[in-house]
Amino acid sequence: MDTAMNRKRNLIPDIFRKVKRRKFGIVEAFDSLEKKETENYEDVPNDTKAALILLASLFPRKLFDDSLPPIVLKHQLYSIVKDKTTVDRQLNEMKDVGVVRIIQFGFDTDVFGVVFSEDYKSKVLAATAASETAETVQRFLQTVLGTCMDMGFSEKQMLKEFSFRDQEITQLVNAGVLTVRDVGSWWLAIPGAGRFVKYFMKGRKTVLGMIRKSKYNEVLQSELEIRKVTNAVKLGIQYHVHDIVGAELVKCIPTSSGTLLRLNNT
């Protein structure tokens, strides 16, 4: 049993142990496994799921009055799990079994959001509970999201396969559950996520500006993470470090003093 538990704990990258313990922190997730002596080794989260839990713990729920599900950007996972093929494969596996939903925000075709399905459903229900669209939204969550794991939906799917009327589709768009992708097609959306996108874009620009103002356009990651930040970095400096590293907007250079982040101008 001890050997099995050692294998479990060895799955946690060193970066996880440096993160302050939080309610949804990955260290707690693995600590809880130790308490279940009958837990099967196969039940240990895969690398991508572990990274997803960690990144979700960095999401500032209070900033949005806990109205949004913790949003992780797909490329942020690459800042922790270096094998992109592994991330893509494991993320698709989680999507296919309904553990997560993938969101296209629309401001960049290469940027995708990842949320846990149960978090998504609970926040959507809470956001629309008192609205006239509540019944339509509930039916959408049960019939569409319960069987279709895609990011988007066609008019044919909505009208014929799921039996929604045009008026009901309009209600879903007005409720923020769907956003127009093109004529006759829609993306799955998160009600109220516009604020997140605004804060994210402004915060990324500010953090990159901080590095640009540093000597040689580079800074130690440990130094950047303890710097005082302006109100523009509402999502938190660590959230944005994972963003710019995963999006390859900076190069990570190992040094004797720690990881050096150098602006990627190529």
PDB file of N, CA, C and O in Angstrom, residues 6 12 24 31-32 38-39 42 46 56 74 101 104-105 109 120 153 165 167 195-196 213:
ATOM      1  N   ASN A   6       3.111   6.093  -2.656  1.00  0.00           N
ATOM      2  CA  ASN A   6       4.282   6.838  -3.117  1.00  0.00           C
ATOM      3  C   ASN A   6       4.180   7.130  -4.602  1.00  0.00           C
ATOM      4  O   ASN A   6       4.545   8.198  -5.068  1.00  0.00           O
ATOM      5  N   ILE A  12       2.532  14.226  -8.616  1.00  0.00           N
ATOM      6  CA  ILE A  12       2.366  15.660  -8.415  1.00  0.00           C
ATOM      7  C   ILE A  12       3.659  16.382  -8.787  1.00  0.00           C
ATOM      8  O   ILE A  12       4.681  16.235  -8.129  1.00  0.00           O
ATOM      9  N   PHE A  24      -9.558  24.223  -3.183  1.00  0.00           N
ATOM     10  CA  PHE A  24      -9.599  23.289  -4.296  1.00  0.00           C
ATOM     11  C   PHE A  24      -8.184  22.973  -4.781  1.00  0.00           C
ATOM     12  O   PHE A  24      -7.994  22.604  -5.921  1.00  0.00           O
ATOM     13  N   ASP A  31      -3.952  14.580  -1.021  1.00  0.00           N
ATOM     14  CA  ASP A  31      -3.965  14.203   0.394  1.00  0.00           C
ATOM     15  C   ASP A  31      -5.219  13.395   0.716  1.00  0.00           C
ATOM     16  O   ASP A  31      -5.190  12.461   1.510  1.00  0.00           O
ATOM     17  N   SER A  32      -6.351  13.777   0.109  1.00  0.00           N
ATOM     18  CA  SER A  32      -7.593  13.068   0.380  1.00  0.00           C
ATOM     19  C   SER A  32      -7.520  11.627  -0.097  1.00  0.00           C
ATOM     20  O   SER A  32      -8.162  10.743   0.473  1.00  0.00           O
ATOM     21  N   THR A  38      -8.676   2.052   0.459  1.00  0.00           N
ATOM     22  CA  THR A  38      -9.150   1.108  -0.546  1.00  0.00           C
ATOM     23  C   THR A  38      -9.208   1.728  -1.936  1.00  0.00           C
ATOM     24  O   THR A  38      -9.687   1.107  -2.865  1.00  0.00           O
ATOM     25  N   GLU A  39      -8.717   2.968  -2.080  1.00  0.00           N
ATOM     26  CA  GLU A  39      -8.762   3.660  -3.377  1.00  0.00           C
ATOM     27  C   GLU A  39      -7.919   2.909  -4.395  1.00  0.00           C
ATOM     28  O   GLU A  39      -6.805   2.489  -4.115  1.00  0.00           O
ATOM     29  N   GLU A  42      -5.896   3.451 -10.246  1.00  0.00           N
ATOM     30  CA  GLU A  42      -6.414   4.033 -11.485  1.00  0.00           C
ATOM     31  C   GLU A  42      -7.269   5.264 -11.229  1.00  0.00           C
ATOM     32  O   GLU A  42      -7.544   6.040 -12.138  1.00  0.00           O
ATOM     33  N   ASN A  46      -5.312  12.096 -13.794  1.00  0.00           N
ATOM     34  CA  ASN A  46      -4.198  12.120 -14.730  1.00  0.00           C
ATOM     35  C   ASN A  46      -3.502  13.466 -14.655  1.00  0.00           C
ATOM     36  O   ASN A  46      -3.962  14.388 -13.992  1.00  0.00           O
ATOM     37  N   ALA A  56      -7.598  25.901 -11.671  1.00  0.00           N
ATOM     38  CA  ALA A  56      -8.932  26.333 -11.247  1.00  0.00           C
ATOM     39  C   ALA A  56      -8.878  26.966  -9.856  1.00  0.00           C
ATOM     40  O   ALA A  56      -9.648  27.880  -9.542  1.00  0.00           O
ATOM     41  N   LYS A  74      -7.130  26.689 -21.973  1.00  0.00           N
ATOM     42  CA  LYS A  74      -6.494  25.439 -22.393  1.00  0.00           C
ATOM     43  C   LYS A  74      -4.981  25.570 -22.447  1.00  0.00           C
ATOM     44  O   LYS A  74      -4.251  24.686 -21.983  1.00  0.00           O
ATOM     45  N   ARG A 101     -16.285  20.976 -19.997  1.00  0.00           N
ATOM     46  CA  ARG A 101     -16.816  21.596 -21.208  1.00  0.00           C
ATOM     47  C   ARG A 101     -15.747  22.549 -21.748  1.00  0.00           C
ATOM     48  O   ARG A 101     -15.040  23.200 -20.972  1.00  0.00           O
ATOM     49  N   GLN A 104     -15.388  28.408 -26.443  1.00  0.00           N
ATOM     50  CA  GLN A 104     -14.720  29.323 -27.363  1.00  0.00           C
ATOM     51  C   GLN A 104     -15.253  30.723 -27.062  1.00  0.00           C
ATOM     52  O   GLN A 104     -16.433  31.007 -27.278  1.00  0.00           O
ATOM     53  N   PHE A 105     -14.372  31.597 -26.563  1.00  0.00           N
ATOM     54  CA  PHE A 105     -14.824  32.924 -26.141  1.00  0.00           C
ATOM     55  C   PHE A 105     -15.027  33.887 -27.310  1.00  0.00           C
ATOM     56  O   PHE A 105     -15.733  34.877 -27.182  1.00  0.00           O
ATOM     57  N   THR A 109      -9.321  32.909 -31.930  1.00  0.00           N
ATOM     58  CA  THR A 109      -9.693  31.554 -32.357  1.00  0.00           C
ATOM     59  C   THR A 109      -8.812  30.480 -31.729  1.00  0.00           C
ATOM     60  O   THR A 109      -9.174  29.299 -31.734  1.00  0.00           O
ATOM     61  N   TYR A 120     -20.142  24.397 -14.315  1.00  0.00           N
ATOM     62  CA  TYR A 120     -20.828  25.144 -15.365  1.00  0.00           C
ATOM     63  C   TYR A 120     -22.338  25.084 -15.166  1.00  0.00           C
ATOM     64  O   TYR A 120     -23.024  26.115 -15.161  1.00  0.00           O
ATOM     65  N   PHE A 153     -23.171  24.262 -31.726  1.00  0.00           N
ATOM     66  CA  PHE A 153     -24.360  23.544 -32.156  1.00  0.00           C
ATOM     67  C   PHE A 153     -24.915  24.191 -33.416  1.00  0.00           C
ATOM     68  O   PHE A 153     -24.933  25.412 -33.553  1.00  0.00           O
ATOM     69  N   ARG A 165     -37.425  25.396 -30.485  1.00  0.00           N
ATOM     70  CA  ARG A 165     -37.994  26.330 -31.452  1.00  0.00           C
ATOM     71  C   ARG A 165     -37.078  27.541 -31.593  1.00  0.00           C
ATOM     72  O   ARG A 165     -36.231  27.806 -30.737  1.00  0.00           O
ATOM     73  N   GLN A 167     -37.712  30.608 -31.188  1.00  0.00           N
ATOM     74  CA  GLN A 167     -37.903  31.508 -30.064  1.00  0.00           C
ATOM     75  C   GLN A 167     -37.095  31.052 -28.843  1.00  0.00           C
ATOM     76  O   GLN A 167     -36.520  31.873 -28.110  1.00  0.00           O
ATOM     77  N   ARG A 195     -17.090  39.931 -18.568  1.00  0.00           N
ATOM     78  CA  ARG A 195     -16.202  40.605 -17.604  1.00  0.00           C
ATOM     79  C   ARG A 195     -14.880  39.865 -17.494  1.00  0.00           C
ATOM     80  O   ARG A 195     -13.813  40.488 -17.419  1.00  0.00           O
ATOM     81  N   PHE A 196     -14.949  38.543 -17.480  1.00  0.00           N
ATOM     82  CA  PHE A 196     -13.720  37.758 -17.403  1.00  0.00           C
ATOM     83  C   PHE A 196     -12.821  38.054 -18.604  1.00  0.00           C
ATOM     84  O   PHE A 196     -11.618  38.271 -18.442  1.00  0.00           O
ATOM     85  N   LYS A 213       9.240  46.363 -19.626  1.00  0.00           N
ATOM     86  CA  LYS A 213       9.906  47.491 -18.974  1.00  0.00           C
ATOM     87  C   LYS A 213      11.139  47.047 -18.182  1.00  0.00           C
ATOM     88  O   LYS A 213      11.924  47.883 -17.729  1.00  0.00           O
TER      89      LYS A 213
END
